[in-house]
Amino acid sequence: MHLEDVTISKAIITRYQEELLEALESDVAVVGGGPAGLVAAYYLARANKKVVLFERKLSIGGGMWGGGMMFNQIVVQDEALPLLKEFGVSYRTFEEGYYTSSSVETVAALTLGAVRAGARIFNLISVEDVMVRDNRITGLVINWTPVDLGRLHVDPLTVQSAYVIDCTGHDAQVASMVVKKMGAVLRTRTGNLEGEKPMWAARGETATVANTREIYPGLLVAGMAANAVCGGHRMGPIFGGMLLSGRRAARLILGEDEE
Ligand code: 48F
């Protein structure tokens, strides 16, 4: 078979450009492709919302790949078992109420689920700022991650979205930007970023779901970011709360869950 190298390049550039142009206006922009972001993207896309997800790193999956201390297994509890089943992830019972899955299989299944549901995933793109109009988040400012890493002086581009979900994990990057740049008062106990508390799996898991909410008009937090913003405990390599939080964020936007 005859192959033209330049045609391969044309195909990649054309298709990527098409995808990026489509991503400029969306219903929901998810920041961060860890477990919470992937699950949120899946449920929203499945409900026919136009969803884009921006992940800073080369690989999707966030903190899930490494399991606990690089033992690439995760633990999930009873409440989240339906989500493993929803994504077709295989699991084994360790003890009653404790189920284990391969972290690699779980990341792969969540990613495939989100993509097949219709979410557009962009890796290697960092969200570096937000757009705010009339005290509401209206979009994101994005740039190539290598620009950030290389400290190159390159201006970013913007994308517009009706809702943004901060799924950036411990750093809660989008919520931090809103506070830093706008002096925003968040819907937290003190109105500010509370910061996460030390490890306590039982409390952290419940809090992650309870703290999943719209913290500023148009901006929701989910996953570990929800606890980082609202002052919940961290929980380590148990991931049920991340999955349930992602689903809750989607349900809040879809009007299927009351805060
Ligand atoms: O950290 P991460 O996996 O967040 P999560 O979905 O899950 C948390 C758990 O992994 C773990 C835990 C469970 O017990 O506590 O930490 O809440 O995924 C966050 C993703 O966001 C990306 C980051 O690279 C990671 O993949 N990210 C962070 N900042 C940005 C970003 C940014 N500014 N732009 C784009 N992506």
XYZ file of C-alpha atoms and ligand atoms in Angstrom:
295
model
C 0.000 0.000 0.000
C 1.295 3.442 -0.942
C 1.364 5.921 1.965
C 2.117 9.618 1.721
C 3.728 10.949 4.894
C 2.291 14.376 4.317
C -1.246 12.966 4.088
C -0.823 11.499 7.551
C 0.118 14.950 8.805
C -2.838 16.553 7.013
C -5.239 14.021 8.532
C -4.011 14.674 12.064
C -4.003 18.457 11.775
C -7.415 18.581 10.070
C -9.152 16.288 12.541
C -7.606 17.935 15.598
C -8.561 21.347 14.349
C -12.137 20.170 13.779
C -12.283 18.804 17.328
C -10.802 21.937 18.869
C -13.166 24.236 16.971
C -16.086 22.128 18.220
C -14.758 22.474 21.754
C -14.839 26.268 21.692
C -18.474 26.339 22.796
C -19.777 23.648 25.101
C -22.439 22.947 27.697
C -19.919 21.714 30.237
C -16.143 22.012 30.424
C -14.519 19.548 32.809
C -11.070 20.475 34.077
C -9.000 17.422 34.980
C -9.202 13.864 33.700
C -8.964 11.976 36.972
C -11.709 9.608 38.098
C -14.116 12.366 39.157
C -13.761 14.279 35.889
C -14.124 11.200 33.719
C -17.271 10.042 35.496
C -18.827 13.513 35.363
C -18.020 13.743 31.640
C -19.562 10.317 31.033
C -22.901 11.048 32.702
C -23.232 14.473 31.114
C -22.335 13.278 27.627
C -24.718 10.354 28.008
C -27.463 12.897 28.725
C -26.620 14.570 25.393
C -24.744 17.512 26.873
C -21.840 18.807 24.834
C -18.881 18.026 27.077
C -15.204 18.857 26.735
C -12.549 17.712 29.170
C -9.104 19.295 29.440
C -6.292 17.311 31.000
C -2.944 18.879 31.659
C -0.887 15.716 31.443
C -0.114 13.363 28.589
C -2.176 10.625 30.185
C -5.744 10.695 31.438
C -6.426 9.123 34.823
C -4.966 11.496 37.398
C -4.101 9.847 40.686
C -5.787 6.582 39.891
C -3.029 4.843 37.939
C -0.769 4.518 40.939
C -3.303 2.809 43.222
C -1.829 3.074 46.696
C 1.910 3.732 46.856
C 2.277 2.334 43.328
C 0.482 -0.931 44.163
C -1.835 -0.575 41.200
C -5.009 -1.700 42.899
C -7.847 0.497 44.100
C -10.476 -0.093 46.758
C -14.135 0.726 46.291
C -16.938 0.442 48.835
C -20.554 -0.794 48.564
C -22.096 2.519 47.536
C -19.876 2.841 44.468
C -20.154 -0.736 43.244
C -22.964 0.174 40.796
C -20.541 2.563 39.089
C -17.908 -0.111 38.569
C -20.660 -2.215 37.021
C -21.867 0.701 34.893
C -18.389 1.014 33.363
C -17.859 -2.751 33.110
C -14.894 -2.777 35.506
C -14.119 -6.201 36.970
C -13.685 -6.376 40.735
C -13.094 -8.847 43.545
C -14.450 -8.873 47.057
C -11.700 -8.519 49.622
C -13.898 -8.434 52.718
C -17.545 -7.556 53.030
C -17.875 -3.939 51.877
C -14.338 -3.728 50.414
C -13.886 -4.415 46.710
C -10.676 -4.189 44.711
C -10.083 -3.410 41.045
C -7.054 -2.929 38.852
C -6.317 0.782 38.714
C -5.196 0.367 35.102
C -8.416 -1.338 34.041
C -10.487 1.249 35.888
C -8.808 4.249 34.250
C -9.132 2.581 30.843
C -12.820 1.771 31.388
C -13.727 5.246 32.657
C -11.902 6.881 29.757
C -13.484 4.664 27.136
C -16.877 5.145 28.751
C -16.600 8.932 28.657
C -15.343 8.999 25.065
C -17.966 6.565 23.798
C -20.678 8.570 25.538
C -19.565 11.535 23.422
C -17.239 13.558 25.659
C -14.317 15.182 23.846
C -11.089 14.731 25.738
C -8.072 16.952 25.180
C -4.845 15.943 26.849
C -1.716 18.112 27.128
C -3.843 21.229 27.588
C -3.682 23.192 30.831
C -6.384 25.481 32.098
C -4.521 28.588 33.190
C -7.328 31.037 33.850
C -11.087 31.516 33.869
C -13.477 33.871 32.125
C -15.989 35.628 34.369
C -18.852 37.831 33.199
C -21.440 39.361 35.564
C -20.187 37.236 38.455
C -20.567 33.958 36.613
C -17.971 31.637 35.109
C -18.453 31.690 31.369
C -15.414 29.812 30.151
C -11.784 28.849 30.461
C -8.427 30.071 29.286
C -6.316 27.245 27.906
C -2.787 26.738 26.721
C -0.497 23.865 25.769
C 1.065 22.255 28.817
C 4.555 22.418 27.259
C 4.155 26.202 27.054
C 3.583 26.226 30.783
C 6.392 23.758 31.511
C 8.830 25.602 29.254
C 7.779 28.976 30.699
C 7.320 30.176 27.138
C 5.722 33.534 26.624
C 2.811 32.409 24.462
C -0.685 33.825 24.847
C -3.509 31.371 25.441
C -6.876 30.805 23.759
C -10.344 30.798 25.311
C -13.261 28.398 25.337
C -16.814 29.220 26.324
C -18.964 26.958 28.447
C -22.264 27.172 30.332
C -20.779 25.216 33.260
C -17.275 24.365 34.431
C -16.472 21.496 36.792
C -13.218 21.748 38.736
C -11.943 18.166 38.932
C -8.289 19.092 39.393
C -7.801 17.087 42.596
C -5.896 18.285 45.649
C -4.950 21.647 44.113
C -8.517 22.709 43.232
C -6.945 24.897 40.595
C -10.025 26.494 39.061
C -11.587 27.376 42.402
C -8.251 28.881 43.454
C -8.146 31.028 40.313
C -11.633 32.385 40.972
C -10.679 33.354 44.509
C -7.304 34.782 43.563
C -8.416 36.747 40.537
C -11.948 37.756 41.506
C -11.761 37.751 45.281
C -14.828 35.558 44.927
C -16.835 34.471 47.938
C -17.356 30.741 47.548
C -20.259 28.696 48.804
C -18.186 27.184 51.607
C -18.419 27.529 55.380
C -16.116 30.559 55.487
C -16.670 31.760 51.937
C -13.017 31.038 51.225
C -10.954 27.979 50.272
C -11.044 25.811 53.381
C -8.141 23.501 52.470
C -8.179 19.741 52.865
C -7.869 17.937 56.178
C -5.598 14.939 56.911
C -6.269 11.349 55.955
C -9.500 9.812 57.230
C -11.048 7.560 54.618
C -14.511 7.168 56.128
C -15.068 10.877 56.612
C -13.280 11.930 53.435
C -15.334 9.633 51.248
C -18.673 10.873 52.549
C -17.549 14.491 52.490
C -16.347 14.338 48.877
C -19.849 13.549 47.728
C -21.535 15.971 50.145
C -19.123 18.756 49.136
C -19.814 18.297 45.428
C -21.673 21.463 44.606
C -21.807 24.713 42.695
C -19.374 26.880 44.675
C -19.629 29.918 42.460
C -22.170 30.626 39.709
C -21.367 28.282 36.848
C -18.519 26.532 38.706
C -18.914 23.158 40.394
C -16.271 21.221 42.284
C -16.038 17.431 42.281
C -13.692 14.733 43.520
C -10.774 15.632 45.746
C -11.136 19.260 44.705
C -14.506 19.331 46.498
C -12.823 18.418 49.778
C -9.888 20.737 49.151
C -12.312 23.627 48.658
C -14.791 22.760 51.390
C -12.451 21.439 54.080
C -12.994 17.670 53.869
C -10.501 14.975 54.785
C -8.309 13.266 52.222
C -8.880 9.574 51.817
C -6.032 7.936 49.901
C -6.507 5.021 47.531
C -10.204 4.356 48.057
C -12.009 5.702 45.021
C -15.746 5.202 45.493
C -16.198 8.788 46.616
C -14.453 10.097 43.482
C -16.789 8.126 41.234
C -19.913 9.088 43.179
C -18.830 12.723 43.284
C -18.366 12.833 39.504
C -21.840 11.395 39.047
C -23.295 13.877 41.512
C -21.744 16.841 39.719
C -23.341 15.627 36.489
C -26.687 15.150 38.199
C -26.581 18.634 39.709
C -26.067 20.160 36.275
C -28.776 17.951 34.810
C -31.149 19.034 37.586
C -31.462 15.467 38.859
C -30.008 16.146 42.306
C -30.807 18.851 44.835
C -27.868 20.254 46.787
O -5.946 14.118 41.116
P -7.028 13.507 40.308
O -7.030 12.047 40.162
O -8.416 14.071 40.912
P -9.779 13.338 41.333
O -10.509 12.866 40.136
O -9.273 12.054 42.112
C -8.466 12.159 43.249
C -7.713 10.865 43.429
O -6.931 10.565 42.317
C -6.816 10.854 44.647
C -7.590 10.731 45.880
C -8.517 9.560 45.976
O -8.559 9.127 47.238
O -7.477 11.534 46.745
O -5.982 12.007 44.668
O -10.436 14.259 42.270
O -7.036 14.136 38.855
C -6.925 15.507 38.658
C -6.472 15.750 37.247
O -6.550 17.115 36.955
C -5.437 17.469 36.143
C -4.298 16.637 36.716
O -3.245 16.494 35.784
C -5.008 15.328 37.016
O -4.961 14.408 35.958
N -5.222 18.916 36.277
C -4.800 19.585 37.390
N -4.735 20.879 37.138
C -5.115 21.074 35.843
C -5.433 19.801 35.298
C -5.248 22.207 34.992
N -4.969 23.449 35.420
N -5.649 22.016 33.711
C -5.943 20.773 33.256
N -5.841 19.662 34.024
